Coordinates of C-alpha atoms and ligand atoms in Angstrom, one line a residue:
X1 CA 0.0 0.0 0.0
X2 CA 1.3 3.6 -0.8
X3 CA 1.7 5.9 2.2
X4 CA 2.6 9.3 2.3
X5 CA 3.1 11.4 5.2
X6 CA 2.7 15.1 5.5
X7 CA 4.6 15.9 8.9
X8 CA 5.4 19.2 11.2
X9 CA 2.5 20.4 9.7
X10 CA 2.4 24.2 11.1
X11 CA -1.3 24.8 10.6
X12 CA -3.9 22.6 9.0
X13 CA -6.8 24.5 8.3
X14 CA -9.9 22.4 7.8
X15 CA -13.8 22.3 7.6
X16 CA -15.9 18.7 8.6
X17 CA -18.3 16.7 7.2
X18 CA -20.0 16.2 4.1
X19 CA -22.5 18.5 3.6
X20 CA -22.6 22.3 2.6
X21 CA -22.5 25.0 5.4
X22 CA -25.2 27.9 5.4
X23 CA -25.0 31.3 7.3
X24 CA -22.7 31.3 10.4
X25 CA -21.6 27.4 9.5
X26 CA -19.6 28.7 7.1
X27 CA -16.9 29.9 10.0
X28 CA -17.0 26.8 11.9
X29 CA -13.1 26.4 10.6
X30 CA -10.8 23.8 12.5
X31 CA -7.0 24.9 12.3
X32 CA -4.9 22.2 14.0
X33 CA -1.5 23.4 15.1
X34 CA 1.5 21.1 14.9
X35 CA -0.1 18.0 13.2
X36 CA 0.7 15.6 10.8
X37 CA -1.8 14.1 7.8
X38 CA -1.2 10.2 6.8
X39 CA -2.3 8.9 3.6
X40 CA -2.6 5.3 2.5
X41 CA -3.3 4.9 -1.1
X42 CA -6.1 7.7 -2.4
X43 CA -7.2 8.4 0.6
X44 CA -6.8 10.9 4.6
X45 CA -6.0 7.6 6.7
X46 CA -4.4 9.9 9.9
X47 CA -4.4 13.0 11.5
X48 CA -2.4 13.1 14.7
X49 CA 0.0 15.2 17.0
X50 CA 3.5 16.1 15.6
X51 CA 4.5 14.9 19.0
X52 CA 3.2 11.3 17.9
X53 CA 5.9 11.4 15.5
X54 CA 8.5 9.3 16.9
X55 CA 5.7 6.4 17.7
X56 CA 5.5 6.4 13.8
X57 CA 8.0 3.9 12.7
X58 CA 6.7 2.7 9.3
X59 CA 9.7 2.7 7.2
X60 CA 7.3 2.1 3.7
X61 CA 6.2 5.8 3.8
X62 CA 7.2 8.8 2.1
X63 CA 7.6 11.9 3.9
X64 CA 6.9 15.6 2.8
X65 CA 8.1 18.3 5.1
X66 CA 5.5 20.6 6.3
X67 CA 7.4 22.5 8.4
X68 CA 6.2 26.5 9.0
X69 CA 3.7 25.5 6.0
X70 CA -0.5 25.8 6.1
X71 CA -2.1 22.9 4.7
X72 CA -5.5 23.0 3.5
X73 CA -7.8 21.3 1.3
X74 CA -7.4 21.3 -2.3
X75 CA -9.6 23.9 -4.2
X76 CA -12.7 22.9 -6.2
X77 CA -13.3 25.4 -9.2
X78 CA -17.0 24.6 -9.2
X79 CA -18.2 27.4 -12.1
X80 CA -16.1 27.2 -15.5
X81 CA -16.4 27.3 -19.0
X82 CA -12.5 26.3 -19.9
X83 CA -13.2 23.9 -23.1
X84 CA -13.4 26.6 -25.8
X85 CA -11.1 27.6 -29.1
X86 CA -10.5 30.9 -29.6
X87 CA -10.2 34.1 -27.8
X88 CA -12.4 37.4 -27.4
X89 CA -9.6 40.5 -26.5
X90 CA -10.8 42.9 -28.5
X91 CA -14.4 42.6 -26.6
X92 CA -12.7 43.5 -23.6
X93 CA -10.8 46.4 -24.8
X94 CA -14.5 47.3 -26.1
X95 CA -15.7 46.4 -22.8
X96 CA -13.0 48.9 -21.3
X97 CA -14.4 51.6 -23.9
X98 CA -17.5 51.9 -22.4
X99 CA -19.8 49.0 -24.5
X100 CA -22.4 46.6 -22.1
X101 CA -21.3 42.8 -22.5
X102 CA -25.3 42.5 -23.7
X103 CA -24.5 45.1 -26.2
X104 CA -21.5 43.1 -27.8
X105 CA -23.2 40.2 -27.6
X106 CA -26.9 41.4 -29.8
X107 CA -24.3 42.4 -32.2
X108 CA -23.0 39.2 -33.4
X109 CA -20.3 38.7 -31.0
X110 CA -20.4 37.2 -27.2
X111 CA -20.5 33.7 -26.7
X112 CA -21.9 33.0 -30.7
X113 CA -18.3 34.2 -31.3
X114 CA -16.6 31.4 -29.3
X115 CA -19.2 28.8 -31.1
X116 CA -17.8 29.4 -34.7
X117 CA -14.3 28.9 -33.0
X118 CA -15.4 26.2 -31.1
X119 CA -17.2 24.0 -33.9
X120 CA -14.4 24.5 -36.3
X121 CA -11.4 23.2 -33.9
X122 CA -10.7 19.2 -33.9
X123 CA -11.5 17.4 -30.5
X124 CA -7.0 16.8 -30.7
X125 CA -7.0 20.8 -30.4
X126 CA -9.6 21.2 -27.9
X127 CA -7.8 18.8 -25.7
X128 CA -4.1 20.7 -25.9
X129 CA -5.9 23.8 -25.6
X130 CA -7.9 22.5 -22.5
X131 CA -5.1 20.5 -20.9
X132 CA -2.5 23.7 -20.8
X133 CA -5.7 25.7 -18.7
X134 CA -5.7 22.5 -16.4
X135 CA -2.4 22.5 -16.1
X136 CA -2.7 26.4 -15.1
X137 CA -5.6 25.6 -12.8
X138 CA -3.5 22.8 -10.9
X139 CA -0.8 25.3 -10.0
X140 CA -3.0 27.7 -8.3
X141 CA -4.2 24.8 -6.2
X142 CA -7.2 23.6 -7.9
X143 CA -7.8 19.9 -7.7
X144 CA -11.5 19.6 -8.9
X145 CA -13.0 21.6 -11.7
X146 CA -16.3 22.0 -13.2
X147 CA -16.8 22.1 -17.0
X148 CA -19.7 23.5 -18.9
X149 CA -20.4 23.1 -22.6
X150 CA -22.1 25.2 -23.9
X151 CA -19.7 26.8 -27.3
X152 CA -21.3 24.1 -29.8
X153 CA -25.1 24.8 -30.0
X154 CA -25.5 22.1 -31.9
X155 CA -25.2 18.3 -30.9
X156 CA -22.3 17.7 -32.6
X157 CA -20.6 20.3 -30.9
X158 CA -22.1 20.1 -27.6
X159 CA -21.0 16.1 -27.5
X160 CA -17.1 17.0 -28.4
X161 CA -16.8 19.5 -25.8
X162 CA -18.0 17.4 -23.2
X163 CA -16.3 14.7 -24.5
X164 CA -13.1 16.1 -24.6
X165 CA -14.2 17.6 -20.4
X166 CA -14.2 13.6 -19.9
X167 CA -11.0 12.8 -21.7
X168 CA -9.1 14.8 -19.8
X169 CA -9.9 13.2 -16.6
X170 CA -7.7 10.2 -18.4
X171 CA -4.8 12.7 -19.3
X172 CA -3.5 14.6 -16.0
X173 CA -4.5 14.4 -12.6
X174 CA -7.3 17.2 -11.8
X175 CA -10.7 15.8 -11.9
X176 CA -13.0 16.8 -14.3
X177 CA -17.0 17.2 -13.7
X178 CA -18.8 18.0 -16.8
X179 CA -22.0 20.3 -17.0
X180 CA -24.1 19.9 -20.4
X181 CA -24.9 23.9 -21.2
X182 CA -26.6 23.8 -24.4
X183 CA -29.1 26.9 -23.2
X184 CA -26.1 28.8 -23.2
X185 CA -27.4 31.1 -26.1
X186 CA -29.7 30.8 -28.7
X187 CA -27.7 30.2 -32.0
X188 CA -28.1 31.7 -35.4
X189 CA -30.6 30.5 -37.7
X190 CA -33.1 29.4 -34.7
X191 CA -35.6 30.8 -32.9
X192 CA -36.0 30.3 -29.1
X193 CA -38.3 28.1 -29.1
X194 CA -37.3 25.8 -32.1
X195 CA -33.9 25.7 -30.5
X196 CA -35.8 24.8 -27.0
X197 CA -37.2 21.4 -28.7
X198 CA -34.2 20.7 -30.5
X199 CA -32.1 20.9 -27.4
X200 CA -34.9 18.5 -25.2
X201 CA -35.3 16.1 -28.3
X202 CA -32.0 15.8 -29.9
X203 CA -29.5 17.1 -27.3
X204 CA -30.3 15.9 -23.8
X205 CA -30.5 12.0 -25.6
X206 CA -27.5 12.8 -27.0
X207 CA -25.4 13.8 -24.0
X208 CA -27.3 11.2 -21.2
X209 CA -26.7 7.9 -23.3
X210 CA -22.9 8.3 -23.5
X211 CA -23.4 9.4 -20.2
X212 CA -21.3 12.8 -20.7
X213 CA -22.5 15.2 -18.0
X214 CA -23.5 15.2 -14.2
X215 CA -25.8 18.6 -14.6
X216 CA -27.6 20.8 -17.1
X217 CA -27.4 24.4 -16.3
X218 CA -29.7 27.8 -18.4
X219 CA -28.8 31.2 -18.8
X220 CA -31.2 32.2 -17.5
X221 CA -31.3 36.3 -19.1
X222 CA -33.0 38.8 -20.7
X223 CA -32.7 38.0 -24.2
X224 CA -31.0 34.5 -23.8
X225 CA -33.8 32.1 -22.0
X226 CA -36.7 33.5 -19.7
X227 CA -37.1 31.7 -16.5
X228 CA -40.3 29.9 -18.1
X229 CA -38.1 28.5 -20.7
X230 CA -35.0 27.4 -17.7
X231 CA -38.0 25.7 -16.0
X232 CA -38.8 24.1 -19.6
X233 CA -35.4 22.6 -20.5
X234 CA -34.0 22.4 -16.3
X235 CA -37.4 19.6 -16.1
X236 CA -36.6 17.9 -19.0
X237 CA -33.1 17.4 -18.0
X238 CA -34.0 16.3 -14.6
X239 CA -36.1 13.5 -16.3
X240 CA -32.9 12.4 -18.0
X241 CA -30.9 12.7 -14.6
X242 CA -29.0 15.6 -14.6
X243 CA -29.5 18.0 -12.4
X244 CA -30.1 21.2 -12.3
X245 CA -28.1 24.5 -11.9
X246 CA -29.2 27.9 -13.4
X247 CA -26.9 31.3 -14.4
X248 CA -29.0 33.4 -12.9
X249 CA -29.2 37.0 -12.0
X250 CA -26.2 38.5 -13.5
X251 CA -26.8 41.3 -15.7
X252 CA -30.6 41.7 -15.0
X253 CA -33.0 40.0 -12.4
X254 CA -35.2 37.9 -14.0
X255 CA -36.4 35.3 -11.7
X256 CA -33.5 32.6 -12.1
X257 CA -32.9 32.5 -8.2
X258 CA -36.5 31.7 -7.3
X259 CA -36.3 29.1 -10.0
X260 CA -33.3 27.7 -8.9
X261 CA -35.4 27.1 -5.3
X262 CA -38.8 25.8 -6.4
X263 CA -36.8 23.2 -8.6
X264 CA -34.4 22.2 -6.2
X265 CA -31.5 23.0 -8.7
X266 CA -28.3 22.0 -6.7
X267 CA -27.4 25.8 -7.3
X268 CA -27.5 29.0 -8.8
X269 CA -24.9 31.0 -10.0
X270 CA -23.8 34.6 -10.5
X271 CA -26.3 36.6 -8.3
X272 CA -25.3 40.1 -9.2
X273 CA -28.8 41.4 -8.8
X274 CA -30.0 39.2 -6.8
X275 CA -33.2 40.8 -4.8
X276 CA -33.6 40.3 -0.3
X277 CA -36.8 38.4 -1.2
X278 CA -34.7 36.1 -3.4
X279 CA -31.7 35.8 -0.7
X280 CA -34.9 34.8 1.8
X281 CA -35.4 32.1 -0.3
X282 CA -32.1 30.9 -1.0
X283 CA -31.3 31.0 2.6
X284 CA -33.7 28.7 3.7
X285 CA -33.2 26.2 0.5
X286 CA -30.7 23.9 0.0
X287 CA -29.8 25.3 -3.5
X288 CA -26.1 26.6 -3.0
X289 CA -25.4 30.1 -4.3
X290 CA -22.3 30.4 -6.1
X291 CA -20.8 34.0 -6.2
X292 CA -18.2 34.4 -9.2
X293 CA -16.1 37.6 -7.9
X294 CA -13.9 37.7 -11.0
X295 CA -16.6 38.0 -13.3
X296 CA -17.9 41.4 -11.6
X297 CA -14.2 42.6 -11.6
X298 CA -14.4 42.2 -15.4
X299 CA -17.6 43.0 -16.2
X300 CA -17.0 46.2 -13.8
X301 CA -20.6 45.2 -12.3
X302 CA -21.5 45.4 -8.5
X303 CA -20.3 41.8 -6.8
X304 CA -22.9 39.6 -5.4
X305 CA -24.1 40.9 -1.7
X306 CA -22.5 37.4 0.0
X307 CA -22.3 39.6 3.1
X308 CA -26.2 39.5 3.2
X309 CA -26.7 35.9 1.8
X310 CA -24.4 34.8 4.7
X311 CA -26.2 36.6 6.8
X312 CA -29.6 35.3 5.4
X313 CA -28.0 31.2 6.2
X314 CA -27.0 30.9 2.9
X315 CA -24.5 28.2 1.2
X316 CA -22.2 30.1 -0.5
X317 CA -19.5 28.4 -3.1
X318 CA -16.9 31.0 -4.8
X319 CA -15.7 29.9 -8.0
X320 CA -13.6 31.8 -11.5
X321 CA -15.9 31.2 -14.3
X322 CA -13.1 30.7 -16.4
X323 CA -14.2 32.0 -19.9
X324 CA -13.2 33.4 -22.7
X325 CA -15.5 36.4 -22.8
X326 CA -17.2 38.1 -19.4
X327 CA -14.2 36.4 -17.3
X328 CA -10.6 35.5 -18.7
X329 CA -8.9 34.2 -15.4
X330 CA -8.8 31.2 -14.2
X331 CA -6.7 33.3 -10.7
X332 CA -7.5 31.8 -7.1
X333 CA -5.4 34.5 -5.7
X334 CA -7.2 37.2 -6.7
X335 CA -10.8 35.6 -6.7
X336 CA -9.7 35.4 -2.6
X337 CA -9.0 38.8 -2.9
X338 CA -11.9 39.9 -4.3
X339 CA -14.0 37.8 -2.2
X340 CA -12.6 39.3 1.1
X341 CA -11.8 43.1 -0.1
X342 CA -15.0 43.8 -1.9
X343 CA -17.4 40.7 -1.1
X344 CA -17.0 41.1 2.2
X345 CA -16.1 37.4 3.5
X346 CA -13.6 36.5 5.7
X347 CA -11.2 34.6 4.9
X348 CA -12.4 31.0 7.1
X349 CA -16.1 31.6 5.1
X350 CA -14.0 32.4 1.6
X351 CA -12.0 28.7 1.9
X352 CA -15.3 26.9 3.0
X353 CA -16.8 28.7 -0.1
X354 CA -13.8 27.4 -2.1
X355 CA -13.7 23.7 -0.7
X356 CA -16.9 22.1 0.7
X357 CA -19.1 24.3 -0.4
X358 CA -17.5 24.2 -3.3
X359 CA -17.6 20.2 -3.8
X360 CA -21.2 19.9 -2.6
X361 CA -22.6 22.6 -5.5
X362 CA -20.8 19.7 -7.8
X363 CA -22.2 17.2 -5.7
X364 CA -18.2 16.0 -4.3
X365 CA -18.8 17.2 -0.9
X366 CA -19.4 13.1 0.4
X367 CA -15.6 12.8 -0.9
X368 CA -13.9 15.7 -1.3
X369 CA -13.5 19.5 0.2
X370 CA -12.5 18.8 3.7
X371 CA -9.2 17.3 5.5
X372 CA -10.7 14.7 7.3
X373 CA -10.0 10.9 7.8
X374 CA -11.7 9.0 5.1
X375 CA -12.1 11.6 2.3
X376 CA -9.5 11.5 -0.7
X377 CA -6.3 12.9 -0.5
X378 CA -6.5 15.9 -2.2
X379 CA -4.1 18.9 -0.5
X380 CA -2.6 22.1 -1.3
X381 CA 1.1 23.2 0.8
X382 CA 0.9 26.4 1.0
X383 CA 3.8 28.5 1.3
X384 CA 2.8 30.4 4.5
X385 CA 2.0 29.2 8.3
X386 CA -1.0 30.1 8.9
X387 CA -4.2 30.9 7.5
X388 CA -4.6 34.5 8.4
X389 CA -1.4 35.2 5.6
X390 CA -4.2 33.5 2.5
X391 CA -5.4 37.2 2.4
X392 CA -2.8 38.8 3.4
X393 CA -0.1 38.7 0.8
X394 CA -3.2 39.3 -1.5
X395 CA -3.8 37.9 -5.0
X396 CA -0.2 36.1 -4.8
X397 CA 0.1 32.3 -5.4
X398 CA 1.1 30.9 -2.4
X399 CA 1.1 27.5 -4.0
X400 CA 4.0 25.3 -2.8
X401 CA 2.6 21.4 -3.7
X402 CA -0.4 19.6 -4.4
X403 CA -1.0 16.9 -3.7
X404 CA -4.3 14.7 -5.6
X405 CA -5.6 11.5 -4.7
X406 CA -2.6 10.9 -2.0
X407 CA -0.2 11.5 -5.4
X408 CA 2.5 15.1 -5.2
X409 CA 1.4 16.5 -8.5
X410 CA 2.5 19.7 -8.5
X411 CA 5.7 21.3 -7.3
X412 CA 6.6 25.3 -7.6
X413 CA 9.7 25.5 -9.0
X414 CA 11.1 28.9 -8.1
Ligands
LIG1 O1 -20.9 32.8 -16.9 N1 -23.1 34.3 -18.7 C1 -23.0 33.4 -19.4 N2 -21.9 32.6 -19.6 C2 -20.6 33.0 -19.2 C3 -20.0 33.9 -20.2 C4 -19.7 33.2 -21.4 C5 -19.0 34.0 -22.4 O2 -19.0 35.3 -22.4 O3 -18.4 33.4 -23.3 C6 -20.6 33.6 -17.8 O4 -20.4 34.8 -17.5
LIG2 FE1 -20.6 31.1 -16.3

């Protein structure tokens, strides 16, 4: 059996259990001083006392040095779009000018523009395009991502991109959850409603019998799909097994929120303009809301009131939203920063928003998110000792080692 040892751990900083944590849960941190973390094969088989140390004579065990270092769980970017050819820079330099992302988008470009790109590369350039952003991902400390399609719009398309979200998870170490986001827009040619059918008829088959995606998820926005048409599609997936989640809220309130509750979606996303009445509701559903911080930044929109939805016992995940037009980053560091500086979370509620919280709005949390005896191995070393430094030296990687499924898989190398 493979055994790894993390010892003279400085601080391990840790949430428990499986679930997600609402409101005031979401600071119920444990940071163990002075610890050490075994693993045997994939999985958290020890935590005990650095003192303990000398009882621990195994000789069949390889040690990492955690000496002055915080340990914590390994990130789960839970909101991302990172399977896409071709890029959108001049629409944020027209951003920057002054023109609404809506604006660029009822013009021709937008997401539509990422589609042409996206249907013309091969699956081969997808992948090397998709496995460089993984790589990327890994060394900021991410060990679990999300993947929405979402560029194809048509089956063909929609099935490579979230075939090639699947592949992946045979070519590198970070895991891989797909999300099938075919009401990402409504492409040329169709109207709403003729693509609606198309998508429930010919789509949803498609992706469920090669069993490509865990989730479905809308965009749920004026001019893309009404919240009657989210309900439409999100039941019709459900029927197929995937479950829901819903973009909702971002540039104008149109009900995606409420949906997201009465359908029991595992979560909503965005939340920009999200209303009190909404938040009431969220609060007191077990839909997670998922702020993405870095999407605001670029979009130079108000963030997402997390103060209040923590406030009002929400679950809150925080996640990048990695795309190629309302978000380019796929930066941990500054999404914490944003998250504490102008979100207003501390920085205990901003790494249960970016672990369990996290996990469980990809449905991982039974498995992943937490340190805790049982759950895979899946670490970050940090290059600092304690917790309070995360926000502290802000938007810097402090990235020393990952370590995925018991396995070092990243090493900084400066
Ligand atoms: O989450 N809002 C819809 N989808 C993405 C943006 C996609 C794009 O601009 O290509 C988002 O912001
Ligand atoms: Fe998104």
């Amino acid at each position: 059996m493979k055994k790894l040892l993390l010892k003279n751990i400085n601080q391990l900083a840790t949430f428990k259990g499986k679930k997600a944590k609402h409101g005031k849960e979401m600071s119920d941190i444990y940071l163990l001083n002075d610890c050490c973390v075994l693993i045997e094969d994939e999985k958290i088989a020890d935590i005990f006392p650095s003192q303990k140390l000398a009882l621990y004579a195994d000789k069949d065990v390889e040690i990492v040095d955690c000496s002055g270092k915080l340990v914590t769980a390994g990130y789960v970017d839970c909101h991302t779009h990172f399977v896409f050819a071709g890029d959108r820079s001049d629409e944020f330099n027209m951003r920057l000018n002054g023109i609404p992302y809506m604006e660029i988008m009822a013009k021709g470009g937008g997401i539509v523009k990422t589609v042409d790109a996206t249907r013309k590369a091969s699956e081969e350039t997808l992948i090397k395009l998709s496995l460089s952003r993984i790589k990327k991902a890994l060394s900021y400390g991410v060990t679990t991502l999300e993947a929405k399609s979402g560029y194809g719009l048509d089956t063909e398309t929609e099935l490579k991109q979230l075939r090639v979200a699947n592949k992946l998870n045979n070519l590198q170490p970070v895991e891989v959850v797909s999300t099938f986001m075919g009401a990402h827009a409504v492409p040329k040619d169709f109207s709403s409603e003729k693509y609606i059918n198309y998508l429930i008829d010919e789509m949803l088959p498609a992706v469920t019998k090669e069993n490509l995606a865990d989730f479905c998820d809308c965009f749920c926005e004026k001019g893309v799909f009404d919240a009657a048409q989210c309900k439409k599609i999100l039941t019709a997936a459900k029927l197929y097994g995937l479950k829901p989640k819903i973009h909702a809220e971002e540039i104008n309130r149109i009900g995606g929120a409420d949906l997201a509750c009465e359908l029991g979606a595992i979560s909503c996303e965005h939340l920009l303009k999200i209303t009190d009445k909404d938040i009431n509701r969220l609060g007191k559903s077990e839909t997670i809301g998922v702020i993405l911080p870095a999407t605001a930044f670029s979009l130079k929109e108000n963030y997402a009131p997390a103060r209040k939805m923590i406030d009002a016992d929400c679950a809150l995940a925080v996640a990048s939203d990695f795309n190629p037009g309302s978000c380019n980053t796929q930066s941990i560091p500054l999404i914490i920063a944003l998250s504490n500086i102008y979100c207003n979370m501390t920085i205990a509620e901003t790494l249960c928003a970016l672990t369990i919280n996290a996990a469980c709005a990809i449905d991982r949390g039974g498995s992943r998110g937490t340190v805790e005896v049982g759950k895979n191995a899946d670490l970050i070393i940090h290059n600092l000792s304690s917790l309070n430094e995360l926000n502290y030296n802000f938007a810097t990687n402090s990235v020393e080692k990952v370590i995925k499924k018991g396995k070092v898989v990243f090493e900084k190398d400066y």
